[in-house]
Structures are given as structure tokens and as C-alpha cells.
């Protein structure tokens, strides 16, 4: 049996689900795009090729092997995008939450059923269809649970709004001893540089007291200030709109000392190294064209 345990974003990783790019399917049509960045690349004819994405995910897998992390991969569904395993489910403490995913993506959870079969069924949480959350919006930070959301009255209009206040309140009720803090994120269906698809697209902790942040990703300045007060300005690495677009905040921590990052993120990687981190640099630029990166591709099951 898998004994789930995730208390924060950065403690030593022991077991993870890593998505797969195998049999990723045809290039989506403009109508099928789930996010503005994919849409941009579909229109430009630069949408990523399956062979390149497989190679990038294999590079990620090799880093996990190097650090003796147990890796589970989804069973391959023919012609189906299964890269972003963070969207379909996520772990808080010893519970796995199934997301109410976009209807076109419902098969993705079936592909990890063999993993779910190893988890105590009482620890698997499923909700009603009106409660929305995805793993990219949920971050554990010791006594905090950070949750990205969108509070606008026009929530229904945004395919990029993935976690609603019902989802936030559901998590609040289940974890009364935690500080569940929601963040109102900027959304756009059409302009990638104006869209924080998930919280991890504009913020992510690293190490024990630092974080990467994009100030303009937050609709409410008080949400940004909350994080400044919590982490301290000197511990925050601020990224530009262009760096958010490239997904600088979507790195992945294997431990408090080891961060996996995209090899082209020179400014970020230099900062991480200057702060004493070991940076495992891998190619992931093709996958980033779908508005997701390293954190999006992973679903941690066990951390120390």
C-alpha cells in the first residue's frame, strides 16, 4: 500500500506520478485549446511535437532516478494528452483529492487507477460537480494551504479559471487546523501573458523560506502583500511578465536543497545557485508551450 504524505512543497520527495507524452494525439484545433498559450502555438504552427515532449519528460524521469524517487507513470491512452498529472488529483497530508477536471480530460484519472488501487480508499476524496479545484492551484506550506482561485462574477466565462470558492471552502472545512489562504488570480482566455492559469504559474515556494513570485499575477494587491509579509521581500525572487509566460515559477523541488528547473531559465537558475540550491537543469521548453511545466507534470504522493 502507498501511505500518502505531503505536508509542503519542498521536503524530500519519495514517490511521485509523472505524466506521459506518449501517444499524445493530434495537434488540437483552435476550438479545442484549453488555454491561451496552447492557442498561440496552434495558430503559429509551433505546437510541440510528441517526440520532443517524450524526450523532455524522459530527462525529468532521469533526475528522479538519480535521487531514488519511486516514479509512477499513467497507462498510455491512445491519442490523449496525459502530460499534466498535477491537474487530475493532488495530495494534502494523507488524503488524495480527485479534481473535477474539464470534461474532455476525464479519462486521465482512469490511467492511474492502478496507483489509486494501492491507496486506502477512505483516503481518496471525491466531490460533487459544483466544487472545482486542480492541483496547480493548491500548495502546502507547513501550517498553510495556499489555494489559487478566481473571484470574479464571470467565473463561468473563463476556461482558465479552474478552482472556485466552493473548492476553497471545501478544503477549509476538511483542514480546520490549517490556515487556508486563497489568492484571486488574473485570468485571460486569449492573452497568455495576462493569464495565471494556476497559482503555480505566478508563485511557488522553494527551499525552507524562499519563493518565486509574479506580482501582477494577483488581482488583489493584498494577496501579494500577504506573501511578502510571510516570506520577507529579501526571500522572494520576482519574475517579469515574460518570465511568467515562460513559466519560471513552475519549477519542482525534490528536496529543500534540490530544484529541477528549465535549462533556459538563466536568471532564475543563477539566483537559485547563489542561494545555495542544487539546480538540476533539463530541457522542458516544448512542454511549456501548453502553459504547463515541471510542477504541472508531477503529482507527489510521498514526501518526508
Coordinates of C-alpha atoms in Angstrom, one line a residue, residues 10-273:
X10 CA 9.8 21.1 -0.8
X11 CA 10.6 18.3 1.7
X12 CA 12.4 15.2 0.3
X13 CA 10.3 13.5 -2.4
X14 CA 10.0 9.7 -2.2
X15 CA 7.2 8.8 -4.6
X16 CA 5.5 10.8 -7.5
X17 CA 3.2 10.3 -10.5
X18 CA 4.9 11.8 -13.6
X19 CA 2.7 12.3 -16.6
X20 CA 3.5 10.9 -20.1
X21 CA 3.7 12.4 -23.6
X22 CA 3.4 9.0 -25.3
X23 CA 0.5 8.8 -27.9
X24 CA -0.2 12.5 -27.2
X25 CA -2.7 12.7 -30.0
X26 CA -3.0 15.1 -33.0
X27 CA -2.4 18.8 -32.7
X28 CA -5.6 20.3 -31.2
X29 CA -7.8 22.6 -33.3
X30 CA -8.2 26.2 -32.3
X31 CA -11.6 25.3 -30.7
X32 CA -10.0 22.5 -28.6
X33 CA -7.4 24.7 -26.9
X34 CA -7.8 24.8 -23.1
X35 CA -5.5 27.8 -22.5
X36 CA -4.2 30.9 -24.4
X37 CA -0.6 29.7 -24.7
X38 CA -1.6 26.5 -26.5
X39 CA -3.9 28.5 -28.7
X40 CA -1.0 30.8 -29.6
X41 CA 1.2 27.9 -30.7
X42 CA -1.6 26.1 -32.6
X43 CA -2.2 29.3 -34.6
X44 CA 1.6 29.8 -35.2
X45 CA 2.2 26.2 -36.3
X46 CA 4.7 25.8 -33.4
X47 CA 2.7 23.4 -31.2
X48 CA 5.1 20.9 -29.7
X49 CA 5.9 17.6 -31.3
X50 CA 5.3 14.3 -29.4
X51 CA 8.9 13.1 -29.9
X52 CA 10.3 16.3 -28.3
X53 CA 7.9 16.1 -25.4
X54 CA 8.7 12.5 -24.7
X55 CA 12.4 13.3 -24.7
X56 CA 11.8 16.2 -22.2
X57 CA 9.8 14.0 -19.9
X58 CA 12.5 11.3 -20.0
X59 CA 15.0 13.9 -18.9
X60 CA 12.8 14.7 -15.9
X61 CA 12.4 11.0 -15.2
X62 CA 16.2 10.6 -15.1
X63 CA 16.5 13.2 -12.4
X64 CA 14.0 11.3 -10.3
X65 CA 16.1 8.1 -10.9
X66 CA 19.2 9.9 -9.8
X67 CA 17.6 10.8 -6.5
X68 CA 16.0 7.4 -6.0
X69 CA 12.4 8.6 -6.2
X70 CA 9.7 6.0 -6.9
X71 CA 8.0 7.1 -10.2
X72 CA 4.6 6.0 -11.4
X73 CA 3.5 6.8 -14.9
X74 CA 0.0 6.8 -16.3
X75 CA -1.1 3.9 -18.5
X76 CA -1.0 5.2 -22.1
X77 CA -4.4 6.1 -23.6
X78 CA -4.1 6.3 -27.4
X79 CA -4.1 9.8 -28.8
X80 CA -4.7 11.5 -25.5
X81 CA -2.8 14.3 -23.7
X82 CA -1.7 12.9 -20.3
X83 CA 1.2 15.2 -19.5
X84 CA -0.2 17.3 -16.7
X85 CA -0.8 14.8 -13.8
X86 CA -1.0 17.7 -11.3
X87 CA -4.4 18.7 -12.7
X88 CA -6.2 15.4 -12.2
X89 CA -5.5 14.8 -8.5
X90 CA -3.3 16.1 -5.6
X91 CA -2.4 15.1 -2.1
X92 CA -2.8 17.1 1.1
X93 CA -1.3 15.3 4.1
X94 CA -2.6 11.7 3.8
X95 CA -5.5 12.3 1.5
X96 CA -5.7 12.3 -2.3
X97 CA -8.2 14.7 -3.9
X98 CA -9.7 13.8 -7.2
X99 CA -10.2 17.0 -9.2
X100 CA -13.4 17.8 -11.1
X101 CA -11.4 18.1 -14.3
X102 CA -12.5 19.6 -17.6
X103 CA -14.9 17.0 -19.1
X104 CA -12.6 16.3 -22.1
X105 CA -9.9 15.2 -19.7
X106 CA -11.9 12.7 -17.5
X107 CA -10.1 9.6 -18.8
X108 CA -6.8 10.8 -17.4
X109 CA -7.6 9.7 -13.9
X110 CA -8.5 6.2 -15.1
X111 CA -5.0 5.9 -16.4
X112 CA -3.6 6.0 -12.8
X113 CA -6.2 3.7 -11.4
X114 CA -3.5 1.1 -10.7
X115 CA -1.9 3.7 -8.4
X116 CA -5.2 4.6 -6.7
X117 CA -5.7 0.8 -6.0
X118 CA -2.7 0.9 -3.7
X119 CA -4.2 3.8 -1.6
X120 CA -6.7 3.2 1.2
X121 CA -10.0 4.1 -0.4
X122 CA -11.0 6.1 2.7
X123 CA -8.2 8.4 1.9
X124 CA -9.4 9.2 -1.6
X125 CA -11.7 12.3 -1.6
X126 CA -14.2 12.9 -4.4
X127 CA -16.5 15.9 -4.5
X128 CA -19.7 17.0 -6.3
X129 CA -19.5 18.6 -9.7
X130 CA -20.0 22.1 -8.5
X131 CA -16.8 22.0 -6.4
X132 CA -13.8 22.8 -8.6
X133 CA -10.1 22.6 -7.9
X134 CA -7.0 21.5 -9.7
X135 CA -3.6 20.6 -8.2
X136 CA -1.8 23.5 -9.8
X137 CA -3.9 25.8 -7.6
X138 CA -3.2 24.0 -4.3
X139 CA 0.1 24.4 -2.4
X140 CA 1.1 23.2 1.0
X141 CA 3.4 25.3 3.1
X142 CA 3.7 23.9 6.7
X143 CA 0.7 25.3 8.6
X144 CA -0.7 27.0 5.4
X145 CA -2.6 25.7 2.4
X146 CA -2.4 28.2 -0.4
X147 CA -5.2 28.0 -3.0
X148 CA -5.4 29.9 -6.2
X149 CA -8.9 30.9 -7.3
X150 CA -10.9 33.4 -9.4
X151 CA -13.5 35.5 -7.5
X152 CA -15.0 37.4 -10.5
X153 CA -18.7 37.1 -11.1
X154 CA -17.8 36.0 -14.6
X155 CA -16.1 32.8 -13.4
X156 CA -18.1 30.6 -15.8
X157 CA -16.7 32.5 -18.8
X158 CA -13.1 31.5 -18.1
X159 CA -11.9 28.1 -19.3
X160 CA -8.7 29.3 -17.5
X161 CA -10.5 29.5 -14.1
X162 CA -10.1 26.0 -12.6
X163 CA -10.7 26.4 -8.9
X164 CA -13.8 28.1 -7.5
X165 CA -14.6 29.4 -4.0
X166 CA -16.7 26.3 -3.3
X167 CA -13.4 24.4 -3.8
X168 CA -11.6 26.7 -1.5
X169 CA -14.3 26.3 1.2
X170 CA -14.3 22.5 0.8
X171 CA -10.6 22.4 1.6
X172 CA -11.1 24.8 4.5
X173 CA -13.7 22.5 6.1
X174 CA -11.5 19.5 5.8
X175 CA -8.5 21.1 7.4
X176 CA -9.7 23.3 10.2
X177 CA -6.3 23.3 11.8
X178 CA -4.6 24.8 8.8
X179 CA -4.5 28.4 7.6
X180 CA -6.3 28.0 4.2
X181 CA -5.5 31.2 2.3
X182 CA -7.0 31.8 -1.1
X183 CA -5.5 34.0 -3.8
X184 CA -7.5 35.8 -6.5
X185 CA -5.6 35.3 -9.8
X186 CA -5.6 37.2 -13.1
X187 CA -7.3 35.2 -15.9
X188 CA -7.5 35.5 -19.7
X189 CA -8.8 33.1 -22.2
X190 CA -6.9 34.7 -25.0
X191 CA -3.7 36.5 -23.9
X192 CA -1.2 34.1 -22.3
X193 CA 0.9 36.9 -20.8
X194 CA -2.2 38.1 -18.9
X195 CA -3.2 34.7 -17.6
X196 CA -2.2 32.9 -14.4
X197 CA -3.7 29.5 -15.2
X198 CA -3.0 28.2 -11.7
X199 CA -1.3 29.5 -8.6
X200 CA 1.9 27.8 -9.6
X201 CA 2.0 29.9 -12.7
X202 CA 2.7 33.0 -10.6
X203 CA 4.1 31.8 -7.3
X204 CA 5.9 28.8 -5.8
X205 CA 8.0 28.3 -2.6
X206 CA 11.5 26.8 -2.8
X207 CA 13.8 25.6 0.0
X208 CA 12.7 26.4 3.5
X209 CA 11.9 30.1 3.4
X210 CA 12.1 31.4 -0.2
X211 CA 9.7 31.7 -3.1
X212 CA 9.4 32.7 -6.8
X213 CA 6.6 35.3 -7.4
X214 CA 5.0 37.3 -10.2
X215 CA 3.3 40.3 -8.5
X216 CA 1.0 41.1 -11.5
X217 CA -0.5 37.5 -11.3
X218 CA -2.6 38.6 -8.3
X219 CA -5.8 40.5 -8.9
X220 CA -5.7 41.8 -5.3
X221 CA -2.5 43.6 -4.0
X222 CA -3.4 42.4 -0.5
X223 CA -2.8 38.8 -1.6
X224 CA 0.6 39.7 -2.9
X225 CA 1.4 41.6 0.3
X226 CA 0.3 38.6 2.3
X227 CA 3.1 36.5 0.7
X228 CA 5.6 39.4 1.1
X229 CA 4.9 39.5 4.8
X230 CA 5.0 35.8 5.2
X231 CA 8.3 35.1 3.3
X232 CA 10.0 38.5 3.6
X233 CA 10.8 40.6 0.5
X234 CA 14.5 39.6 0.6
X235 CA 13.5 35.9 0.2
X236 CA 11.3 36.5 -2.9
X237 CA 12.6 36.2 -6.5
X238 CA 10.3 38.5 -8.6
X239 CA 9.7 37.4 -12.2
X240 CA 8.6 39.6 -15.1
X241 CA 5.5 39.1 -17.2
X242 CA 7.7 37.5 -19.9
X243 CA 9.3 35.2 -17.3
X244 CA 5.8 34.2 -16.0
X245 CA 4.9 33.4 -19.6
X246 CA 7.9 31.2 -19.9
X247 CA 6.8 29.5 -16.6
X248 CA 9.7 30.5 -14.4
X249 CA 7.7 29.8 -11.2
X250 CA 6.7 26.3 -12.3
X251 CA 9.9 24.5 -11.2
X252 CA 9.8 21.4 -9.0
X253 CA 11.5 20.7 -5.7
X254 CA 12.9 17.2 -5.0
X255 CA 14.1 18.4 -1.5
X256 CA 14.8 21.7 0.3
X257 CA 18.2 21.7 -1.4
X258 CA 17.4 20.4 -4.9
X259 CA 15.3 22.2 -7.5
X260 CA 14.5 20.9 -11.1
X261 CA 14.4 23.8 -13.5
X262 CA 14.2 24.5 -17.2
X263 CA 17.8 24.9 -18.6
X264 CA 17.0 28.2 -20.3
X265 CA 15.8 30.0 -17.1
X266 CA 19.3 31.6 -16.7
X267 CA 18.3 34.4 -14.4
X268 CA 16.4 32.2 -12.1
X269 CA 18.9 29.3 -12.1
X270 CA 21.7 31.7 -11.3
X271 CA 19.7 33.1 -8.4
X272 CA 18.9 29.6 -7.1
X273 CA 22.5 28.6 -7.2

